[in-house]
Coordinates of C-alpha atoms in Angstrom, one line a residue:
Chain R
M14 CA 88.3 192.5 0.4
T15 CA 84.8 194.0 0.2
I16 CA 81.8 191.8 -0.8
H17 CA 78.9 193.8 -2.3
V18 CA 75.6 192.2 -1.4
M19 CA 72.3 193.4 -2.9
T20 CA 69.3 191.9 -1.3
S21 CA 65.5 191.8 -1.6
P22 CA 63.9 193.4 1.5
D23 CA 62.0 190.1 1.9
W24 CA 64.8 188.8 4.1
K25 CA 65.2 191.7 6.5
L26 CA 68.9 191.0 6.3
D27 CA 71.3 192.5 8.7
I28 CA 74.9 191.4 8.3
D29 CA 77.4 192.4 10.9
D30 CA 80.6 192.2 8.9
P31 CA 82.9 195.1 8.1
D32 CA 83.8 193.4 4.8
V33 CA 80.2 193.4 3.5
E34 CA 78.5 196.3 1.8
L35 CA 74.8 195.7 2.0
T36 CA 72.3 197.4 -0.4
T37 CA 68.6 196.7 -0.6
W38 CA 66.7 196.4 -3.9
D39 CA 63.1 195.3 -4.5
F40 CA 63.9 193.7 -7.9
E41 CA 61.1 195.8 -9.4
S42 CA 62.4 199.4 -9.5
P43 CA 65.6 200.3 -11.3
A44 CA 68.5 198.7 -9.5
P45 CA 70.8 201.0 -7.4
D46 CA 73.9 201.9 -9.3
V47 CA 76.4 200.2 -7.0
P48 CA 78.8 197.3 -7.5
V49 CA 77.3 193.9 -6.8
D50 CA 78.9 190.5 -6.2
L51 CA 76.0 188.6 -4.6
L52 CA 72.4 189.2 -5.4
V53 CA 69.8 187.9 -3.0
A54 CA 66.4 187.5 -4.7
P55 CA 62.9 187.6 -3.2
H56 CA 61.3 184.5 -1.7
V57 CA 59.1 184.0 -4.8
T58 CA 61.2 183.8 -7.9
R59 CA 59.7 186.0 -10.7
P60 CA 59.8 184.5 -14.2
D61 CA 61.7 187.5 -15.6
I62 CA 64.4 187.5 -12.9
I63 CA 67.3 186.8 -15.3
D64 CA 66.3 189.8 -17.4
R65 CA 66.1 192.0 -14.3
V66 CA 69.6 191.1 -13.2
R67 CA 71.3 190.6 -16.5
D68 CA 73.3 193.8 -16.6
L69 CA 74.3 194.1 -13.0
G70 CA 77.5 192.1 -13.2
A71 CA 76.8 189.9 -10.2
K72 CA 78.8 186.8 -9.7
V73 CA 76.1 184.8 -7.9
L74 CA 72.4 185.1 -8.0
Q75 CA 71.0 183.6 -4.8
L76 CA 67.4 182.7 -5.4
G77 CA 64.9 182.9 -2.6
S78 CA 63.1 179.7 -3.7
I79 CA 64.0 176.1 -3.8
G80 CA 62.3 175.7 -7.3
Y81 CA 64.1 177.4 -10.2
D82 CA 61.8 176.3 -13.0
A83 CA 61.0 180.1 -13.5
V84 CA 64.6 180.9 -14.2
S85 CA 65.4 181.3 -17.9
R86 CA 68.3 179.1 -19.1
D87 CA 69.6 182.1 -21.1
L88 CA 72.1 183.0 -18.3
P89 CA 74.5 185.9 -18.7
E90 CA 78.1 184.6 -19.1
G91 CA 79.7 183.9 -15.7
L92 CA 76.6 184.2 -13.6
I93 CA 76.0 181.3 -11.2
V94 CA 72.5 180.7 -9.8
S95 CA 72.0 179.1 -6.4
N96 CA 68.7 178.0 -4.9
A97 CA 67.4 178.3 -1.4
A98 CA 67.7 174.7 -0.3
T99 CA 67.6 174.5 3.5
V100 CA 65.7 177.8 3.7
H101 CA 62.1 176.7 3.1
E102 CA 62.0 173.0 4.1
T103 CA 61.0 173.7 7.7
A104 CA 58.3 176.3 7.0
T105 CA 56.8 174.4 4.1
A106 CA 56.8 171.0 5.8
E107 CA 55.1 172.5 8.9
H108 CA 52.5 174.2 6.6
A109 CA 51.9 170.8 5.0
L110 CA 51.2 169.2 8.4
A111 CA 49.0 172.1 9.3
M112 CA 46.9 171.6 6.1
L113 CA 46.8 167.8 6.6
L114 CA 45.6 168.1 10.2
F115 CA 43.1 170.8 9.3
A116 CA 41.5 168.3 6.8
A117 CA 41.9 165.2 9.0
R118 CA 40.1 166.9 11.9
E119 CA 37.7 168.7 9.6
F120 CA 38.3 172.2 10.9
D121 CA 36.5 173.6 7.9
R122 CA 33.4 172.2 9.6
S123 CA 34.4 173.6 13.0
V124 CA 35.1 177.0 11.5
A125 CA 31.7 177.1 9.7
A126 CA 29.8 176.1 12.9
Q127 CA 31.7 178.7 14.9
R128 CA 30.8 181.4 12.4
R129 CA 27.1 180.4 12.8
G130 CA 27.6 180.6 16.6
V131 CA 26.7 176.9 17.0
W132 CA 28.4 174.2 19.1
E133 CA 28.8 171.3 16.7
E134 CA 30.2 168.0 18.0
F135 CA 31.3 165.4 15.4
Q136 CA 33.6 162.5 15.0
T137 CA 36.4 162.5 12.4
L138 CA 38.5 159.8 10.8
G139 CA 41.5 161.7 12.2
L140 CA 45.1 161.2 11.1
A141 CA 46.3 158.3 13.2
D142 CA 45.9 154.8 11.7
T143 CA 45.3 156.3 8.2
T144 CA 47.5 155.8 5.1
V145 CA 49.3 158.9 3.8
L146 CA 50.9 158.8 0.3
L147 CA 53.8 161.3 0.0
V148 CA 54.7 162.0 -3.6
G149 CA 58.1 163.7 -3.5
V150 CA 61.1 162.8 -1.4
G151 CA 63.4 165.8 -1.8
G152 CA 64.2 168.2 1.0
V153 CA 60.6 169.3 1.7
G154 CA 59.3 165.7 1.3
S155 CA 61.8 164.4 3.8
A156 CA 61.0 167.2 6.2
I157 CA 57.3 166.2 5.9
A158 CA 58.1 162.6 6.5
E159 CA 60.1 163.5 9.6
R160 CA 57.2 165.5 11.0
L161 CA 54.7 162.7 10.3
D162 CA 56.8 160.2 12.3
P163 CA 55.0 160.6 15.6
F164 CA 51.5 160.6 14.1
E165 CA 51.0 156.9 13.9
V166 CA 50.2 156.8 10.1
S167 CA 51.2 154.3 7.4
L168 CA 53.4 156.3 5.2
I169 CA 54.0 155.3 1.5
R170 CA 56.6 157.4 -0.3
V171 CA 56.9 157.9 -4.1
G172 CA 59.9 159.4 -5.9
S173 CA 60.9 159.8 -9.5
R174 CA 62.4 156.3 -9.4
A175 CA 62.1 153.2 -7.2
R176 CA 64.8 152.8 -4.6
E177 CA 65.6 152.2 -0.9
D178 CA 66.8 154.9 1.4
E179 CA 67.3 155.2 5.2
R180 CA 63.5 155.2 5.7
G181 CA 62.9 152.2 3.5
R182 CA 61.1 151.8 0.2
V183 CA 60.6 154.7 -2.2
H184 CA 58.1 153.7 -5.0
A185 CA 58.4 154.9 -8.5
T186 CA 55.9 157.4 -10.1
D187 CA 54.6 154.7 -12.4
E188 CA 53.3 152.7 -9.4
L189 CA 50.9 155.6 -8.6
P190 CA 47.9 153.9 -10.2
E191 CA 48.1 151.0 -7.6
L192 CA 49.1 153.3 -4.7
L193 CA 46.6 156.1 -5.0
P194 CA 43.5 154.0 -4.2
Q195 CA 45.1 153.0 -0.8
A196 CA 45.6 156.5 0.5
D197 CA 43.4 158.5 2.8
A198 CA 45.6 161.5 2.1
V199 CA 47.9 162.3 -0.8
I200 CA 50.6 165.0 -0.3
V201 CA 52.3 166.2 -3.5
V202 CA 55.6 168.0 -3.1
V203 CA 57.6 167.5 -6.3
P204 CA 59.5 170.1 -8.2
H205 CA 57.7 171.4 -11.3
N206 CA 59.3 170.2 -14.6
E207 CA 58.3 168.6 -17.8
N208 CA 57.9 165.2 -16.0
T209 CA 55.7 166.5 -13.3
H210 CA 53.6 169.0 -15.3
H211 CA 49.9 168.1 -14.7
L212 CA 51.0 165.0 -12.8
I213 CA 47.7 165.6 -10.8
D214 CA 45.3 165.0 -13.7
D215 CA 41.9 163.4 -14.2
A216 CA 43.4 159.8 -14.0
F217 CA 45.4 160.6 -10.9
L218 CA 42.4 162.1 -9.1
S219 CA 40.0 159.4 -10.4
A220 CA 42.2 156.8 -8.7
M221 CA 41.7 158.4 -5.3
R222 CA 39.1 157.2 -2.8
D223 CA 35.9 159.2 -2.1
D224 CA 36.6 161.9 0.5
A225 CA 40.3 161.4 0.3
I226 CA 42.5 164.4 1.0
L227 CA 44.7 165.9 -1.8
L228 CA 47.3 168.4 -0.7
N229 CA 49.3 170.3 -3.3
I230 CA 52.2 172.1 -1.7
A231 CA 54.4 171.7 -4.8
R232 CA 53.7 174.1 -7.7
G233 CA 50.3 175.1 -9.2
K234 CA 51.2 173.7 -12.6
V235 CA 51.8 170.2 -11.1
A236 CA 48.0 170.0 -11.1
D237 CA 45.5 170.4 -14.0
T238 CA 43.1 173.0 -12.7
E239 CA 40.2 171.6 -14.8
A240 CA 40.7 168.2 -13.3
L241 CA 40.8 169.6 -9.8
I242 CA 37.5 171.4 -10.4
K243 CA 36.0 168.2 -11.8
H244 CA 36.9 166.2 -8.6
A245 CA 36.4 168.9 -6.0
G246 CA 33.0 167.6 -4.8
R247 CA 34.2 164.0 -4.4
L248 CA 37.7 164.7 -2.9
R249 CA 38.9 167.2 -0.4
L250 CA 41.4 169.6 -2.0
L251 CA 43.9 171.6 0.1
L252 CA 45.9 173.8 -2.2
D253 CA 48.8 176.0 -1.2
V254 CA 49.6 176.5 -4.9
V255 CA 47.3 176.8 -7.9
D256 CA 47.4 177.5 -11.6
P257 CA 47.1 180.5 -12.3
E258 CA 48.6 182.4 -9.4
P259 CA 47.3 184.6 -8.0
L260 CA 44.0 182.8 -8.4
P261 CA 41.6 185.3 -9.9
E262 CA 39.0 186.8 -7.6
G263 CA 35.9 184.6 -7.3
H264 CA 37.5 181.6 -9.1
E265 CA 35.6 178.4 -8.8
L266 CA 38.3 176.7 -6.7
F267 CA 37.7 179.3 -3.9
S268 CA 34.2 177.8 -3.4
T269 CA 35.0 174.2 -4.0
A270 CA 38.4 173.6 -2.4
T271 CA 38.5 172.7 1.3
L272 CA 41.4 175.1 1.9
I273 CA 43.4 177.5 -0.2
T274 CA 46.4 179.1 1.5
A275 CA 47.7 181.4 -1.2
H276 CA 51.3 180.1 -1.5
N277 CA 52.0 181.0 2.1
G278 CA 53.6 177.6 2.6
G279 CA 57.2 178.7 2.9
N280 CA 56.4 182.2 4.0
A281 CA 57.0 182.0 7.8
D282 CA 59.6 183.7 10.0
A283 CA 61.6 180.4 10.0
M284 CA 62.8 181.2 6.5
L285 CA 64.5 184.5 7.6
E286 CA 67.0 182.9 10.0
R287 CA 67.7 180.1 7.6
M288 CA 68.2 182.4 4.6
K289 CA 70.6 184.6 6.6
N290 CA 72.6 181.4 7.2
V291 CA 72.7 180.7 3.5
V292 CA 73.8 184.2 2.6
L293 CA 76.5 184.1 5.3
R294 CA 77.8 180.9 3.8
Q295 CA 77.8 182.4 0.3
I296 CA 79.8 185.3 1.6
A297 CA 82.3 183.0 3.3
A298 CA 82.7 181.0 0.1
M299 CA 83.4 184.2 -1.8
K300 CA 86.0 185.3 0.8
N301 CA 87.7 181.9 0.7
G302 CA 87.7 181.6 -3.1
E303 CA 85.4 178.5 -2.8
P304 CA 82.6 177.7 -5.2
P305 CA 79.1 178.9 -4.2
I306 CA 76.9 176.7 -2.2
N307 CA 73.5 175.4 -3.5
Q308 CA 74.5 175.9 -7.2
V309 CA 71.7 174.8 -9.6
L310 CA 72.7 176.7 -12.8
P311 CA 74.7 176.3 -15.0
Q312 CA 74.0 172.6 -14.5
Chain U
M26 CA 32.7 131.3 32.0
T27 CA 30.6 133.9 30.3
I28 CA 31.5 137.6 30.6
H29 CA 28.5 140.0 30.2
V30 CA 29.6 143.2 28.6
M31 CA 27.2 146.1 28.2
T32 CA 28.6 148.9 26.0
S33 CA 27.7 152.3 24.7
P34 CA 27.2 152.4 20.9
D35 CA 29.9 155.0 20.8
W36 CA 32.6 152.3 20.5
K37 CA 31.1 150.3 17.6
L38 CA 32.4 147.3 19.6
D39 CA 32.5 143.9 17.9
I40 CA 34.0 141.2 20.0
D41 CA 34.7 137.8 18.5
D42 CA 34.8 135.7 21.6
P43 CA 32.3 132.8 22.4
D44 CA 32.7 133.6 26.2
V45 CA 31.5 137.2 25.8
E46 CA 27.8 138.2 25.7
L47 CA 27.7 141.7 24.3
T48 CA 24.7 144.1 24.8
T49 CA 24.4 147.7 23.7
W50 CA 23.0 150.4 25.9
D51 CA 23.0 154.2 25.2
F52 CA 23.2 155.0 29.0
E53 CA 20.1 157.2 28.5
S54 CA 17.1 154.9 28.1
P55 CA 16.2 152.2 30.7
A56 CA 19.0 149.6 30.8
P57 CA 18.3 146.2 29.1
D58 CA 17.3 143.7 31.8
V59 CA 20.3 141.4 31.4
P60 CA 23.2 140.4 33.6
V61 CA 26.3 142.7 33.4
D62 CA 29.9 142.3 34.5
L63 CA 31.6 145.0 32.5
L64 CA 29.9 148.3 31.6
V65 CA 31.6 150.4 28.9
A66 CA 30.5 154.0 29.1
P67 CA 30.2 156.7 26.3
H68 CA 33.3 158.7 25.3
V69 CA 32.0 161.7 27.2
T70 CA 31.3 160.9 30.9
R71 CA 28.0 162.3 32.0
P72 CA 27.9 163.7 35.5
D73 CA 25.1 161.4 36.6
I74 CA 26.7 158.2 35.3
I75 CA 27.0 156.6 38.8
D76 CA 23.3 157.0 39.4
R77 CA 22.6 155.6 35.9
V78 CA 24.5 152.4 36.6
R79 CA 24.0 152.1 40.4
D80 CA 21.5 149.2 40.3
L81 CA 22.9 147.2 37.4
G82 CA 25.3 145.1 39.6
A83 CA 28.3 145.5 37.3
K84 CA 31.8 144.7 38.7
V85 CA 33.6 147.2 36.5
L86 CA 32.6 150.5 35.0
Q87 CA 34.9 151.2 32.2
L88 CA 34.7 155.0 31.5
G89 CA 35.1 156.3 28.0
S90 CA 37.1 159.3 29.1
I91 CA 40.5 159.8 30.7
G92 CA 39.1 162.4 33.1
Y93 CA 36.8 161.1 35.9
D94 CA 36.1 164.4 37.7
A95 CA 32.5 164.0 36.7
V96 CA 32.2 160.7 38.5
S97 CA 30.5 160.9 41.9
R98 CA 32.5 159.5 44.7
D99 CA 29.3 157.9 46.1
L100 CA 30.2 154.5 44.5
P101 CA 28.0 151.5 45.0
E102 CA 29.7 148.8 47.1
G103 CA 32.1 146.7 45.1
L104 CA 32.0 148.7 41.8
I105 CA 35.4 149.5 40.4
V106 CA 35.8 152.4 38.0
S107 CA 38.5 152.4 35.3
N108 CA 39.4 155.3 33.0
A109 CA 40.2 155.3 29.3
A110 CA 43.9 156.0 29.6
T111 CA 45.6 155.0 26.3
V112 CA 42.4 155.5 24.3
H113 CA 42.4 159.3 23.8
E114 CA 46.0 160.4 23.9
T115 CA 46.6 159.8 20.2
A116 CA 43.5 161.6 19.0
T117 CA 43.7 164.4 21.5
A118 CA 47.4 165.1 20.9
E119 CA 46.9 165.2 17.2
H120 CA 44.0 167.6 17.7
A121 CA 46.2 169.8 19.8
L122 CA 48.9 169.9 17.0
A123 CA 46.2 170.6 14.5
M124 CA 44.9 173.6 16.5
L125 CA 48.4 174.9 17.2
L126 CA 49.4 174.8 13.5
F127 CA 46.1 176.4 12.5
A128 CA 47.0 179.3 14.7
A129 CA 50.7 179.4 13.9
R130 CA 50.0 179.5 10.1
E131 CA 47.0 181.8 10.7
F132 CA 44.6 179.6 8.8
D133 CA 41.7 181.7 10.2
R134 CA 42.9 184.4 7.8
S135 CA 43.3 182.0 4.9
V136 CA 39.8 180.7 5.4
A137 CA 38.3 184.2 5.6
A138 CA 40.1 185.2 2.4
Q139 CA 39.0 182.1 0.6
R140 CA 35.4 182.7 1.7
R141 CA 35.6 186.2 0.1
G142 CA 37.1 184.6 -3.0
V143 CA 40.3 186.5 -2.6
W144 CA 44.0 185.3 -3.0
E145 CA 45.7 186.7 0.1
E146 CA 49.4 186.2 0.6
F147 CA 50.9 186.9 4.0
Q148 CA 53.8 185.9 6.2
T149 CA 53.3 184.2 9.5
L150 CA 55.5 183.7 12.6
G151 CA 55.1 180.0 12.0
L152 CA 55.8 177.4 14.6
A153 CA 59.5 176.7 14.1
D154 CA 61.9 178.7 16.3
T155 CA 59.0 179.7 18.6
T156 CA 58.6 178.9 22.3
V157 CA 55.8 176.5 23.3
L158 CA 54.7 176.2 26.9
L159 CA 53.0 172.9 27.7
V160 CA 51.1 172.9 30.9
G161 CA 50.3 169.3 31.7
V162 CA 52.7 166.3 31.3
G163 CA 50.3 163.4 31.8
G164 CA 49.4 160.9 29.0
V165 CA 48.1 163.5 26.6
G166 CA 50.8 166.1 27.5
S167 CA 53.5 163.5 26.7
A168 CA 51.8 162.6 23.4
I169 CA 51.8 166.3 22.5
A170 CA 55.5 166.7 23.4
E171 CA 56.3 163.7 21.3
R172 CA 54.5 165.1 18.3
L173 CA 56.2 168.5 18.7
D174 CA 59.6 166.9 18.6
P175 CA 60.3 167.3 14.9
F176 CA 58.9 170.9 14.7
E177 CA 62.0 172.7 15.9
V178 CA 60.3 174.6 18.8
S179 CA 61.7 175.4 22.3
L180 CA 59.4 173.4 24.5
I181 CA 59.0 174.3 28.2
R182 CA 57.0 171.9 30.3
V183 CA 55.0 172.5 33.5
G184 CA 53.6 169.8 35.8
S185 CA 52.0 169.9 39.2
R186 CA 55.5 169.7 40.8
A187 CA 59.1 170.4 39.6
R188 CA 61.0 167.3 38.6
E189 CA 63.3 165.8 36.0
D190 CA 62.0 163.1 33.6
E191 CA 63.4 161.4 30.5
R192 CA 62.7 164.6 28.5
G193 CA 64.5 166.9 31.0
R194 CA 63.1 169.6 33.3
V195 CA 59.5 169.8 34.4
H196 CA 58.7 173.1 36.0
A197 CA 56.2 173.5 38.9
T198 CA 52.9 175.3 38.4
D199 CA 54.1 178.1 40.7
E200 CA 56.7 179.0 38.1
L201 CA 54.0 180.0 35.6
P202 CA 54.3 183.8 36.3
E203 CA 57.9 183.7 35.0
L204 CA 57.3 181.2 32.2
L205 CA 54.1 182.6 30.6
P206 CA 55.7 185.8 29.3
Q207 CA 58.3 183.7 27.4
A208 CA 55.8 181.7 25.4
D209 CA 54.5 182.3 21.8
A210 CA 52.0 179.5 22.5
V211 CA 50.6 177.9 25.7
I212 CA 48.9 174.5 25.6
V213 CA 46.9 173.5 28.6
V214 CA 46.2 169.9 29.1
V215 CA 45.8 169.2 32.8
P216 CA 43.1 167.2 34.5
H217 CA 40.3 169.3 36.1
N218 CA 40.4 169.2 39.8
E219 CA 40.3 171.7 42.7
N220 CA 43.9 172.6 42.0
T221 CA 43.4 173.3 38.3
H222 CA 39.9 174.9 38.5
H223 CA 40.2 178.3 36.8
L224 CA 44.0 177.9 36.5
I225 CA 43.6 180.0 33.3
D226 CA 42.4 183.2 35.0
D227 CA 42.9 186.9 34.5
A228 CA 46.5 186.8 36.0
F229 CA 47.4 183.8 33.8
L230 CA 46.2 185.5 30.7
S231 CA 47.6 188.9 31.6
A232 CA 51.1 187.3 31.9
M233 CA 50.9 186.2 28.2
R234 CA 52.5 188.1 25.3
D235 CA 50.3 190.1 22.9
D236 CA 49.1 187.9 20.1
A237 CA 50.2 184.7 21.9
I238 CA 48.3 181.5 21.3
L239 CA 46.3 179.9 24.1
L240 CA 45.1 176.4 23.5
N241 CA 42.7 174.8 26.0
I242 CA 42.4 171.1 25.3
A243 CA 42.0 170.2 29.0
R244 CA 38.5 170.8 30.5
G245 CA 36.3 173.9 30.1
K246 CA 36.4 174.7 33.8
V247 CA 40.2 174.9 33.9
A248 CA 39.6 178.3 32.4
D249 CA 37.6 181.3 33.7
T250 CA 35.3 182.1 30.8
E251 CA 35.0 185.8 31.9
A252 CA 38.8 186.1 31.8
L253 CA 38.9 184.5 28.4
I254 CA 36.4 187.0 27.0
K255 CA 38.4 189.9 28.5
H256 CA 41.6 188.8 26.8
A257 CA 40.1 187.5 23.5
G258 CA 41.1 190.6 21.5
R259 CA 44.7 190.7 22.7
L260 CA 45.4 186.9 22.7
R261 CA 44.5 184.2 20.2
L262 CA 42.2 181.6 21.9
L263 CA 41.8 178.1 20.5
L264 CA 39.3 176.2 22.6
D265 CA 38.4 172.6 22.3
V266 CA 36.6 172.8 25.6
V267 CA 34.7 175.7 27.2
D268 CA 32.5 176.4 30.2
P269 CA 29.6 175.8 29.9
E270 CA 29.4 173.0 27.4
P271 CA 27.7 173.0 25.0
L272 CA 28.4 176.7 24.6
P273 CA 25.0 178.4 24.1
E274 CA 24.2 179.5 20.6
G275 CA 25.6 182.9 19.8
H276 CA 27.9 183.0 22.9
E277 CA 30.5 185.8 22.8
L278 CA 33.3 183.3 22.6
F279 CA 32.1 182.1 19.2
S280 CA 32.9 185.6 17.7
T281 CA 36.0 186.3 19.7
A282 CA 37.9 183.0 19.8
T283 CA 40.2 182.2 16.9
L284 CA 38.9 178.6 16.8
I285 CA 36.3 176.5 18.7
T286 CA 36.3 172.8 18.1
A287 CA 33.4 171.7 20.3
H288 CA 35.2 169.0 22.4
N289 CA 36.0 167.0 19.2
G290 CA 39.6 166.7 20.5
G291 CA 39.4 163.0 21.4
N292 CA 36.6 162.2 19.0
A293 CA 38.4 160.5 16.1
D294 CA 38.4 157.0 14.7
A295 CA 41.7 156.3 16.4
M296 CA 39.8 156.0 19.7
L297 CA 37.7 153.1 18.5
E298 CA 40.6 150.7 17.9
R299 CA 42.3 151.8 21.1
M300 CA 39.1 151.4 23.2
K301 CA 38.5 147.9 21.8
N302 CA 42.0 147.0 23.0
V303 CA 41.2 148.3 26.5
V304 CA 37.9 146.3 26.7
L305 CA 39.6 143.2 25.5
R306 CA 42.2 143.6 28.2
Q307 CA 39.5 144.1 30.8
I308 CA 37.8 140.9 29.6
A309 CA 41.1 139.0 29.8
A310 CA 41.7 140.3 33.3
M311 CA 38.2 139.1 34.4
K312 CA 38.8 135.7 32.9
N313 CA 42.1 135.4 34.6
G314 CA 40.8 136.6 38.0
E315 CA 43.2 139.6 37.8
P316 CA 42.4 143.1 38.9
P317 CA 41.0 145.5 36.3
I318 CA 43.4 147.7 34.3
N319 CA 43.3 151.5 34.5
Q320 CA 41.5 151.5 37.9
V321 CA 40.9 155.1 39.2
L322 CA 38.2 154.5 41.8
P323 CA 38.0 153.5 44.6
Q324 CA 41.4 155.3 45.1

């Protein structure tokens, strides 16, 4: 039994299995005219991806992202869409810690002094003993919480609904007005959907302390860009994602945000090994006649 | 029994104890003419500190630093010197992680793109799945190892002598020639003494991989500045400490190092709470007629 896999070059896939025929396609140019069972999409999911792959006859579309808000619900009959859960959590969570520590130790100031060729000593609040509010307790949120464990912070977690889990209390989103004023840093890492669209709005930002850190590592549209600009002087904004993306050259956020990292959050080598693992598991499922892993659509 | 405490303003000390008389002194101007039992020095230990305090008649000099290489061995009769173990580990270790993640996620590149007002997506090696060589397994080294735990790295540790501890193998310094070529990042956090002076020399740096990360959070004189400059193009240097300090304006390292943070490593609010705790314990020891905590001299 031959499994036909067509993959984006993003993943540098190399599969050592005589039963697998591997073709590379960039999802931009016309697709190679070969049979395809499993499609492996780029690590950023383009909004028109379903139209791109509609006529290829694939059984499974393996997305390269965890989020699938960009995927049209107008699926071809029989196509199953899987997301890239387990692929990006590691890289994205470490990126979040990198951004948080950059702000906590005020490396923007160190970098500016270094550029001027000046030795500038200063004291920072630091991260230890501060209160971090984590909004989002899915895969990436959990990976962030795990990495925060040794840093001696008070962690408050917020999910879509109040509950207890193995780490303790998860607060509901409607508790944010009381929680936001307590935080030295707020990390937002929720999926983008109709409930989280513009979650970070004027009211959200107004509830935050002066000089507090806001880190958006979720999706650009989870924040209202106008509100971000309004509060940029009072708060410290660290944005891996923005709306629109790419941010137009010279956009006001470039000069007012503390750090912009151009959606590089998940884009580290760690994702390659972990995506290969997902693809191998999809292939094994096909061979064994089992349902695909990580299915997100049809729901 | 009244305990006379004279403290540097660095610590913002406020001690609520009717038996304690607290005086503030900057260790620069002439000392206030009051009795003194316990002297609490600034967080950076000046080389001439013993001369400064020689005639004050204090029983204990509580240093503000962990390192005491700057303290002259020509101690006045009866003066005990204690270091600031437990005060700086938290802040310094978190600073080390901040620097390591800055390099691993190439934030220097993000910052430069942002300054130009340009959205620049790129992939990084990241930290997960890489090999980190930690040279130094004392208090700060252990705190760094603990913070690295959730980051999915291969950690190799080096101490002054080979041994096993609760984390496993500690390699000896003389194994460095075989270990350095394996590392994606090298973190140096040893005390400065005659054995570690210029540990980071041309041979050390030559043994490192192209584009590897070198992080000096130990003391400036642990590295040979000329050797650092020689390898700055091939390696990525992140320096919290340099030789000389302060680094003269416009020094070549400012333009060739990936990041210079001007000895801000331990200088975070976390140190204040932890130093207060040390001072309270010194006071309690004096009241109880017990020996001082953290004594380092006389040895």
